[in-house]
CSV table of C-alpha atoms in Angstrom, one decimal:
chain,number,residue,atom,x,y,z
A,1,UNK,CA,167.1,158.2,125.6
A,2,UNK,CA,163.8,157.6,127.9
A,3,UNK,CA,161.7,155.0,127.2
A,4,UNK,CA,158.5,155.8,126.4
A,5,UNK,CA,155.7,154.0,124.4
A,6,UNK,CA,154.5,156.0,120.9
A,7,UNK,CA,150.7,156.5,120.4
A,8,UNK,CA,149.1,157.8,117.4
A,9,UNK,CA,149.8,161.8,116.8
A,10,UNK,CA,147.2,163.4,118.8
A,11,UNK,CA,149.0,164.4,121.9
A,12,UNK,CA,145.7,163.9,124.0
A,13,UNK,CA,145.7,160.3,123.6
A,14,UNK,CA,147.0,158.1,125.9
A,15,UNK,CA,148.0,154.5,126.0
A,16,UNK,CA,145.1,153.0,127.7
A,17,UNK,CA,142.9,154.7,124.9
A,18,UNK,CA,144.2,152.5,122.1
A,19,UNK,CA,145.0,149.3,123.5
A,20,UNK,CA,142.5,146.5,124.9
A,21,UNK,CA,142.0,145.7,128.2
A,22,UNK,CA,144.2,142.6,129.3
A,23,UNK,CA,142.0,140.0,129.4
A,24,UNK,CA,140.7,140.4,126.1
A,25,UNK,CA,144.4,140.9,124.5
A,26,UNK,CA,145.9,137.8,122.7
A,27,UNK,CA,148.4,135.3,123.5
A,28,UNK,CA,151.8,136.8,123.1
A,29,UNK,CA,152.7,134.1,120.8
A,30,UNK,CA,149.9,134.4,118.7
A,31,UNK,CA,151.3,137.7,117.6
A,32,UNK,CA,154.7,136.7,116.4
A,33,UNK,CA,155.3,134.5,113.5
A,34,UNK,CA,158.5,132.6,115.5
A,35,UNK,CA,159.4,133.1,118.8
A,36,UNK,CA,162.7,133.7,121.2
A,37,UNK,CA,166.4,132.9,119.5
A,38,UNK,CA,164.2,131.0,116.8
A,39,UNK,CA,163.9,134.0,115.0
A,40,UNK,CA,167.2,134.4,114.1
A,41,UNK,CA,168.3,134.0,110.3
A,42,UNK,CA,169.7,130.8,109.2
A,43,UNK,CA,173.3,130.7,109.6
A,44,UNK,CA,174.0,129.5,105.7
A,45,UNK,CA,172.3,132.6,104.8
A,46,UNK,CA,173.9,135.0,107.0
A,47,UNK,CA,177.0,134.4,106.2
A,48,UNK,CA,176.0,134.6,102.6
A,49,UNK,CA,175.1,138.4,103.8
A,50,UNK,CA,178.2,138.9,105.4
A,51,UNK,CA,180.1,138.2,102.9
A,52,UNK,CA,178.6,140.4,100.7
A,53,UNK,CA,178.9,143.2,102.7
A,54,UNK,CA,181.3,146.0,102.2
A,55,UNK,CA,184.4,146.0,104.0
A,56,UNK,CA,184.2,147.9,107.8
A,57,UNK,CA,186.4,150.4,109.5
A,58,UNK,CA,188.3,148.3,111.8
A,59,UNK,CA,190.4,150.5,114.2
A,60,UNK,CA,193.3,149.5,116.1
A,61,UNK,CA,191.4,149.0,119.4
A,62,UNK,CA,188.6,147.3,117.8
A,63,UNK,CA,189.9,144.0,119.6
A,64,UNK,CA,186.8,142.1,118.5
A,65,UNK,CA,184.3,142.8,116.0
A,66,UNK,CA,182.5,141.0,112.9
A,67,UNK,CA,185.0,138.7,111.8
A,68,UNK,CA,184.3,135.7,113.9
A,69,UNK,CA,180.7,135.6,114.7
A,70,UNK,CA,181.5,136.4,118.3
A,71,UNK,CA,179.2,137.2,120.7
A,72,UNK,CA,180.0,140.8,121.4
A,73,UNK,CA,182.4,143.5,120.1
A,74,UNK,CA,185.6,144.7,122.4
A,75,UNK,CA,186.7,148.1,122.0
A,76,UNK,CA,190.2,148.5,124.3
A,77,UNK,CA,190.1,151.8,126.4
A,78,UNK,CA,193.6,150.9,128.2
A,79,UNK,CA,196.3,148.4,128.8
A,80,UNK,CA,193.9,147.1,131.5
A,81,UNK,CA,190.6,147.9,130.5
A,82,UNK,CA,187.9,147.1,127.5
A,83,UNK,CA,184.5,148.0,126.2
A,84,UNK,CA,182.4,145.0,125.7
A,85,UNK,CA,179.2,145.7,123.8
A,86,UNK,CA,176.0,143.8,122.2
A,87,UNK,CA,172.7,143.9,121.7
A,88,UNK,CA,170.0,141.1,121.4
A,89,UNK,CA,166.2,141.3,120.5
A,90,UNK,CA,163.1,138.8,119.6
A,91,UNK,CA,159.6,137.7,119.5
A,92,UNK,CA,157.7,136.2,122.2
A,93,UNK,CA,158.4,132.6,123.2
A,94,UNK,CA,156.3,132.4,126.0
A,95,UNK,CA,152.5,134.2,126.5
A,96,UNK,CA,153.3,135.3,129.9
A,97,UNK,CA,154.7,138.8,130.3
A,98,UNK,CA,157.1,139.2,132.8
A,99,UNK,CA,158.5,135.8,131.7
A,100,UNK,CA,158.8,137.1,128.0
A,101,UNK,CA,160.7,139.9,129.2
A,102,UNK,CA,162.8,138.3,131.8
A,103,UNK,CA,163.9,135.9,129.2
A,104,UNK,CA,164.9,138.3,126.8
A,105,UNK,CA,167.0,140.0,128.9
A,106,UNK,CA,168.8,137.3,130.3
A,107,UNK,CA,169.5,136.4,126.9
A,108,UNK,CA,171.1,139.4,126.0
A,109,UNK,CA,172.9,139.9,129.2
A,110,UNK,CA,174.5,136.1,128.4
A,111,UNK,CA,176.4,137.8,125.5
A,112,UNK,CA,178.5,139.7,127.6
A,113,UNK,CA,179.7,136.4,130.3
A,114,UNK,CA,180.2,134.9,127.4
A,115,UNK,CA,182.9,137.1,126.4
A,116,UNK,CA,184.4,136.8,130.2
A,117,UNK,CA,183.1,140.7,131.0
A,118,UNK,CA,181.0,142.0,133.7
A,119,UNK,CA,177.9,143.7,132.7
A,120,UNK,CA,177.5,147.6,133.4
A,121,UNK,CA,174.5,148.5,132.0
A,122,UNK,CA,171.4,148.0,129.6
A,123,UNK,CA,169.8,150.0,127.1
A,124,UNK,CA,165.7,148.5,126.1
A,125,UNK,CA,165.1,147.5,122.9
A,126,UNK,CA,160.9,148.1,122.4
A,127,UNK,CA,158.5,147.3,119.6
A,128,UNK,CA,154.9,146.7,120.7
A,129,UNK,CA,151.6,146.2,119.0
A,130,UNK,CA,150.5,149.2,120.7
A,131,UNK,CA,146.9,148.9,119.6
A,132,UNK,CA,146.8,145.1,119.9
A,133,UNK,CA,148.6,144.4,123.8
A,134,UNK,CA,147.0,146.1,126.9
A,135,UNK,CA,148.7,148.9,128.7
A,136,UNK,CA,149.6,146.3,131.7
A,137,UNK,CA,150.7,143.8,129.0
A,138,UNK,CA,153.3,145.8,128.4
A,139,UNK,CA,154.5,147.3,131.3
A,140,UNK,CA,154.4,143.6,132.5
A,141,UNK,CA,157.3,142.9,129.6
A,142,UNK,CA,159.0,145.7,130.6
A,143,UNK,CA,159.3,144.8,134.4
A,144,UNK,CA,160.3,141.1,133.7
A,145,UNK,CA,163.8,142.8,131.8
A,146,UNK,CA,164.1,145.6,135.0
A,147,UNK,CA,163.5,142.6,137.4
A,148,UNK,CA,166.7,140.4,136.2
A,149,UNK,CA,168.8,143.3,135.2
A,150,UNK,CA,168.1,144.0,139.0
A,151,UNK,CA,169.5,140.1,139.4
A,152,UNK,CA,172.4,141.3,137.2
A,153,UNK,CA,173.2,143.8,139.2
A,154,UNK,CA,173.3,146.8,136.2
A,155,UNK,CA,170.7,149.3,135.3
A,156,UNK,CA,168.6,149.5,132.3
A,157,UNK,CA,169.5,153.2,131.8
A,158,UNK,CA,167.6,154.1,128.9
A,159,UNK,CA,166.5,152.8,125.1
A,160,UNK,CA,164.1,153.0,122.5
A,161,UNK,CA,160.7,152.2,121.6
A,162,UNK,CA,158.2,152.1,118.5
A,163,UNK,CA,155.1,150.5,117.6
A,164,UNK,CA,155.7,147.8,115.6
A,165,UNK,CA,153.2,144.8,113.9
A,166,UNK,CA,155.3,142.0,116.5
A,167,UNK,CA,155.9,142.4,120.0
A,168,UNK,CA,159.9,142.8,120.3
A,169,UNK,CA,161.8,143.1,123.4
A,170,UNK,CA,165.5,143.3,124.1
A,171,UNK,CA,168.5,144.9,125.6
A,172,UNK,CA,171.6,146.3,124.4
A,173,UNK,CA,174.4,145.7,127.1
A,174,UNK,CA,177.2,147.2,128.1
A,175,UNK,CA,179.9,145.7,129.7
A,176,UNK,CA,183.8,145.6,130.7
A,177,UNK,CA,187.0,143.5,130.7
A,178,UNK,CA,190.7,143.4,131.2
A,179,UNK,CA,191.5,142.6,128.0
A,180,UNK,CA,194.0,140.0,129.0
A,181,UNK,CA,191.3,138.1,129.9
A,182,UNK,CA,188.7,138.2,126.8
A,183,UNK,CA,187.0,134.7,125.7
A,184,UNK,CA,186.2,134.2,122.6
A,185,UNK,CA,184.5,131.6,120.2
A,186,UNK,CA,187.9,131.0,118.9
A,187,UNK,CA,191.1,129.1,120.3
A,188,UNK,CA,189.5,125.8,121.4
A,189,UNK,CA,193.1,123.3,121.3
A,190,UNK,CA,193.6,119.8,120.8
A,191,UNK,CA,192.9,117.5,123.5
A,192,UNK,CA,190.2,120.2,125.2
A,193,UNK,CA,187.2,118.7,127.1
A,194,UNK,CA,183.8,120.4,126.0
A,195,UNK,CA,181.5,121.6,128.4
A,196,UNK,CA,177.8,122.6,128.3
A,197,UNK,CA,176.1,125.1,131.1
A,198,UNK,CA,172.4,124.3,130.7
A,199,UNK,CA,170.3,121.3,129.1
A,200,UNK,CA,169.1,121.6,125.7
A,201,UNK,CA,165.0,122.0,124.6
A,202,UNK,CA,164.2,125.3,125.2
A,203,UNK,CA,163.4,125.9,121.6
A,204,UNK,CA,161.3,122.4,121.2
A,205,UNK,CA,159.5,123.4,124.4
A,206,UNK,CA,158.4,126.8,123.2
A,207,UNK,CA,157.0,124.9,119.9
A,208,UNK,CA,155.0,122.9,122.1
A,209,UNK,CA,153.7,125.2,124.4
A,210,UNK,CA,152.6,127.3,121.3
A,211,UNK,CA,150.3,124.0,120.5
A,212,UNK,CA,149.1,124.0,123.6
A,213,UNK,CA,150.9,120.5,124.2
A,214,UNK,CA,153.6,121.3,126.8
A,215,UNK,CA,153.3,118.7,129.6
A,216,UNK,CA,152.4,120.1,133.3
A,217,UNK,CA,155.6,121.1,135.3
A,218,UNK,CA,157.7,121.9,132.1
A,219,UNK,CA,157.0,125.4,131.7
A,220,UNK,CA,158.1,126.7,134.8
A,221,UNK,CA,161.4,124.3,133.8
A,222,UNK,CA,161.6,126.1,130.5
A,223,UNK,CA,161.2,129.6,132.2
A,224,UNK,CA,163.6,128.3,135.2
A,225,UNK,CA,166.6,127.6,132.6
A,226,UNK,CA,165.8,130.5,130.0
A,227,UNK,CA,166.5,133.0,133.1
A,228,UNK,CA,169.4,131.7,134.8
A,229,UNK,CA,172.1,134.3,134.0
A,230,UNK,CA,175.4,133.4,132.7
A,231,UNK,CA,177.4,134.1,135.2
A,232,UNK,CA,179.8,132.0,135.4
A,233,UNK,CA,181.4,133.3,132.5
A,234,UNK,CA,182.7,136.0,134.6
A,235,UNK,CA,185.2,133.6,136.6
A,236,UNK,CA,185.9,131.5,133.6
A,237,UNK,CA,187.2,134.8,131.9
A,238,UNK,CA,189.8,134.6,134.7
A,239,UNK,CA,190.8,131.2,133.9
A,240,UNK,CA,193.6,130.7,131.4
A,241,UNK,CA,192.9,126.8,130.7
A,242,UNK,CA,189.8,128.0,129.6
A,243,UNK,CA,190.4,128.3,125.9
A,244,UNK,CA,187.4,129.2,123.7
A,245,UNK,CA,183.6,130.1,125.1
A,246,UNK,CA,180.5,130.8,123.7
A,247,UNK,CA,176.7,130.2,124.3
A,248,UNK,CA,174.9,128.5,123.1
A,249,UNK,CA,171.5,130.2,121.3
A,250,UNK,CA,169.5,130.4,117.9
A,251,UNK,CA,172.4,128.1,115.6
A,252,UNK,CA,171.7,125.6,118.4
A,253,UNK,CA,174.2,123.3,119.9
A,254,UNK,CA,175.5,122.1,116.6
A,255,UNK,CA,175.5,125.4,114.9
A,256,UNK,CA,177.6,127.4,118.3
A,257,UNK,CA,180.3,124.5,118.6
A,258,UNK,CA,180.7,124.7,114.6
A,259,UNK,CA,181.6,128.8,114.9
A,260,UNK,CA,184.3,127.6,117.5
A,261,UNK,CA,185.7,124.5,115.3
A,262,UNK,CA,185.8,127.1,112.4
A,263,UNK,CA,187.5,129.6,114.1
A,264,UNK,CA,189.6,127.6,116.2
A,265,UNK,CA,190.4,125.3,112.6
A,266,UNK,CA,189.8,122.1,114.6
A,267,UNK,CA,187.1,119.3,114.7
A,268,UNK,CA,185.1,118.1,117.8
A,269,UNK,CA,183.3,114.7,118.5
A,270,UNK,CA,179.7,115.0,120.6
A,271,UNK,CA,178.9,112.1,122.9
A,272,UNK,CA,175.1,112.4,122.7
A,273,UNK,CA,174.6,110.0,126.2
A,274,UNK,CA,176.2,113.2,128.0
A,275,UNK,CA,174.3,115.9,126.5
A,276,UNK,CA,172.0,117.3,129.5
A,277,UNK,CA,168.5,117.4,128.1
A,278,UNK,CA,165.8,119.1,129.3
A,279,UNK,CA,162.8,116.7,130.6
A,280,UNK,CA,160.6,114.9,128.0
A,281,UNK,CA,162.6,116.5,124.9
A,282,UNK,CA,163.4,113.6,123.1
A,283,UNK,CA,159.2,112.6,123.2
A,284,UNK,CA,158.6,116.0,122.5
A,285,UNK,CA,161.0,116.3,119.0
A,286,UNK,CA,159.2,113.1,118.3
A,287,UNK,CA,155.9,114.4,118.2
A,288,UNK,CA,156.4,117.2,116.1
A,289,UNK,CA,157.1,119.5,117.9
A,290,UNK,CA,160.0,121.6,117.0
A,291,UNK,CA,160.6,124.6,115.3
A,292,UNK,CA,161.5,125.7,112.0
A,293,UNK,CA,164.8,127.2,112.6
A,294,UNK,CA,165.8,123.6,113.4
A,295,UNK,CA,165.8,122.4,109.6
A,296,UNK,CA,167.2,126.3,108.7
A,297,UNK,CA,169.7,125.0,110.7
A,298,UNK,CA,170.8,122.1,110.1
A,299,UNK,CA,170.7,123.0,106.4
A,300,UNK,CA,173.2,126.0,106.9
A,301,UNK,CA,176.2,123.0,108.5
A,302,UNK,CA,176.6,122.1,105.3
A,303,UNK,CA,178.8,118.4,105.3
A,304,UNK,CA,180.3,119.7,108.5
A,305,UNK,CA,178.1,117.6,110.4
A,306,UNK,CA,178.1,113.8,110.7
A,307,UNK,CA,175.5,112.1,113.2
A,308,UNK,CA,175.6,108.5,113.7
A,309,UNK,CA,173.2,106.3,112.2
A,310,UNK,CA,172.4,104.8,115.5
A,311,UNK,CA,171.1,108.1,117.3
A,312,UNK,CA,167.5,108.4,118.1
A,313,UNK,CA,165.4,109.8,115.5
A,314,UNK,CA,164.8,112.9,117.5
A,315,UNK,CA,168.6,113.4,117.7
A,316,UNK,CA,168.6,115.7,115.3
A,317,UNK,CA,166.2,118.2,116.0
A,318,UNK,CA,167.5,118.5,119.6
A,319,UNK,CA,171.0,119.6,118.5
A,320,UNK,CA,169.8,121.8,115.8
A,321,UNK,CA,166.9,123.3,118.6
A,322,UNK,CA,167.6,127.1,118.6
A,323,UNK,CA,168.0,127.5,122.2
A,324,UNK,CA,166.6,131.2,124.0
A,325,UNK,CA,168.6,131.9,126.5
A,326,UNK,CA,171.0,129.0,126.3
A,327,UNK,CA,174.0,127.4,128.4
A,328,UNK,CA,177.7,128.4,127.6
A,329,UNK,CA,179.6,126.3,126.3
A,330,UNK,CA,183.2,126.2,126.5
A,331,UNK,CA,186.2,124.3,125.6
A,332,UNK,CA,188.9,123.6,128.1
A,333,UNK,CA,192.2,121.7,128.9
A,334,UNK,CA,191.2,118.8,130.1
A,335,UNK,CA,193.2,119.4,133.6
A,336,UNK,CA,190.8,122.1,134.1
A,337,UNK,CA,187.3,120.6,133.4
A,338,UNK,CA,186.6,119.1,136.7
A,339,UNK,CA,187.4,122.8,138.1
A,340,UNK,CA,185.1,124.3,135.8
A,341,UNK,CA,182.7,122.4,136.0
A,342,UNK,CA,182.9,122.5,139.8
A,343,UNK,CA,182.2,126.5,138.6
A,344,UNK,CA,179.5,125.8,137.1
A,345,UNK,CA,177.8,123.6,140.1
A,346,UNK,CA,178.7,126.5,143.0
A,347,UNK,CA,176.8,128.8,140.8
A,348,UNK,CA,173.5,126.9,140.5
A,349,UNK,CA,174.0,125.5,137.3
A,350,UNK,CA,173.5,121.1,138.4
A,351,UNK,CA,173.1,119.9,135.0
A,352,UNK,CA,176.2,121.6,133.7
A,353,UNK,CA,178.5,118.8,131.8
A,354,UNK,CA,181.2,117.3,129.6
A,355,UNK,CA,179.7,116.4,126.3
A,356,UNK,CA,182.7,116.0,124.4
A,357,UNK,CA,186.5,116.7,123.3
A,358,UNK,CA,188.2,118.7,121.0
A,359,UNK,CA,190.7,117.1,118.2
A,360,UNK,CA,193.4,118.6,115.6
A,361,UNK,CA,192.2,118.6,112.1
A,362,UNK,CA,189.6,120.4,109.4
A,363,UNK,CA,186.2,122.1,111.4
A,364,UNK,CA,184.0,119.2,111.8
A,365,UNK,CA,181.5,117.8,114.1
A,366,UNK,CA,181.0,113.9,114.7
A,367,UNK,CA,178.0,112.8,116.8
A,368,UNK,CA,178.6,109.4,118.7
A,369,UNK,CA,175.6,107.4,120.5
């Protein structure tokens, strides 16, 4: 499967011959109608097309698939050893390149330490506006997903590519686990702490920088975050008092710890004081600036949601923010948290915290000041 860019039939033709220089090309975002995990489809109606869908094969060592809106499948090879794969793709949130690219493939890689597997390999996922984006455009895309797979350690060892009306970028990732040790976005118990990897905002960021509005200092914060890989998924697939783990993406913070409530059949209360935020969020959602997959959102929780009257008006659109490239979040016997979190720290990630517990009864989600 070599990856190769498609250009119009006549075999003479070459890239540079129907794209514009790259000065002249346009923003990145300018080309996409949403950008980054904000592109994903609401949750209320995905599940509505779910549902509907005919029945799937499910063989015996299908150990995860569809059933729980996990983050990757798990396909058992041995007593010892499992398949974990996924893919993940979007539109630009972000005009630079190599950021764009970077950030889409530390976003799909997150799937896999999400599940508690080690990543073995990627496969790129390409659809460029061949005549609209310069040849160096491109191969600038393509280098910011083969520069953190490098970080990653894995190889992007093939894919496929089309011209498309968008730009899209993505990987599909291989990876492996001992099955004894899989995480999912079910399990979470009574009594467990909730901790979050990274600060929310990405998504209210990328709004703003698409106006032009995004104060100085913040982009390279967004793009700092968006590509910090996921990695310590990998130990907390080792830990048993880690019970449920996810991360956190397009549904936003709200929409991820729902999936785990629902699964897991238990509620969860948010203390919003000890949510990390990303700098100048909250003035940002004030402004305006958020996206539309926020209201999509918060319209697909349905009255499994309660937010206290007494949160700032910006509350909202912050835990609803579809987040690219998002923490993990995971819930975890309370004896454990300081050692997770203590994880978390050794591993880069400073602003990782405890933003809440988990509580016996129906899937719910209370937001306290």
């Amino acid at each position: 499967m070599p990856i190769f860019m498609p250009v119009p039939d006549d075999t003479a033709t070459t890239l540079a011959d129907v794209a514009p220089p790259r000065d002249a090309a346009p923003r990145l975002t300018s080309l996409s109608h949403g950008g980054g995990c904000g592109c994903k489809i609401a949750p209320g109606v995905l599940r509505d097309l779910l549902a509907r869908a005919a029945p799937a094969l499910v063989p015996d060592n299908l150990l995860v698939g569809i059933e729980t809106s996990d983050d990757a499948a798990v396909y058992r090879l041995s007593a010892t050893q499992a398949i974990v794969a996924t893919t993940d793709f979007f539109m630009p949130i972000v005009d630079d390149p190599h950021d764009f690219g970077a950030i889409a493939a530390t976003n799909a890689i997150s799937d896999v330490y999400a599940m508690g597997a080690t990543p073995l390999f990627a496969l790129a996922l390409v659809a460029m506006p061949v005549g609209k984006l310069a040849p160096d455009t491109i191969r600038a895309i393509l280098a910011g997903g083969e520069a953190t797979c490098r970080r990653a350690g894995i190889a992007i060892a093939g894919g496929h590519t089309i011209d498309s009306v968008e730009p899209i970028y993505g990987l599909a990732v291989i990876g492996i686990v001992d099955p004894a040790r899989i995480k999912r976005n079910v399990g979470a118990r009574d009594g467990d702490a909730l901790i979050l990897g990274k600060p929310l905002g990405v998504g209210i960021y990328g709004a703003a920088l698409k106006k032009n509005a995004l104060p100085p200092g913040a982009y390279r914060a967004m793009v700092d975050t968006a590509t910090m890989l996921n990695t310590p998924g990998i130990a907390l697939g080792a830990m048993d008092d880690v019970h449920a783990l996810t991360d956190v993406t397009g549904f936003g913070l709200l929409g991820h710890l729902l999936e785990i409530c629902r699964g897991s059949d238990v509620r969860a209360t948010l203390d919003w004081k000890s949510i990390p935020l990303a700098p100048d969020v909250l003035r940002l959602a004030a402004a305006g600036h958020v996206t539309g997959a926020s209201a999509r959102n918060f319209a697909g929780y349905g009255d499994e949601v309660t937010l206290a009257a007494t949160l700032p008006a910006a509350a909202q659109a912050v835990l609803t923010d579809p987040q690219t490239s998002g923490g993990l979040l995971a819930a975890v016997a309370p004896a454990a948290a300081d050692a997770v979190i203590a994880r978390f720290r050794a591993e880069g990630f400073a602003d990782a915290s405890i933003i809440g517990r988990v509580d016996a009864g129906l899937p719910h989600i209370d937001v306290r000041e």
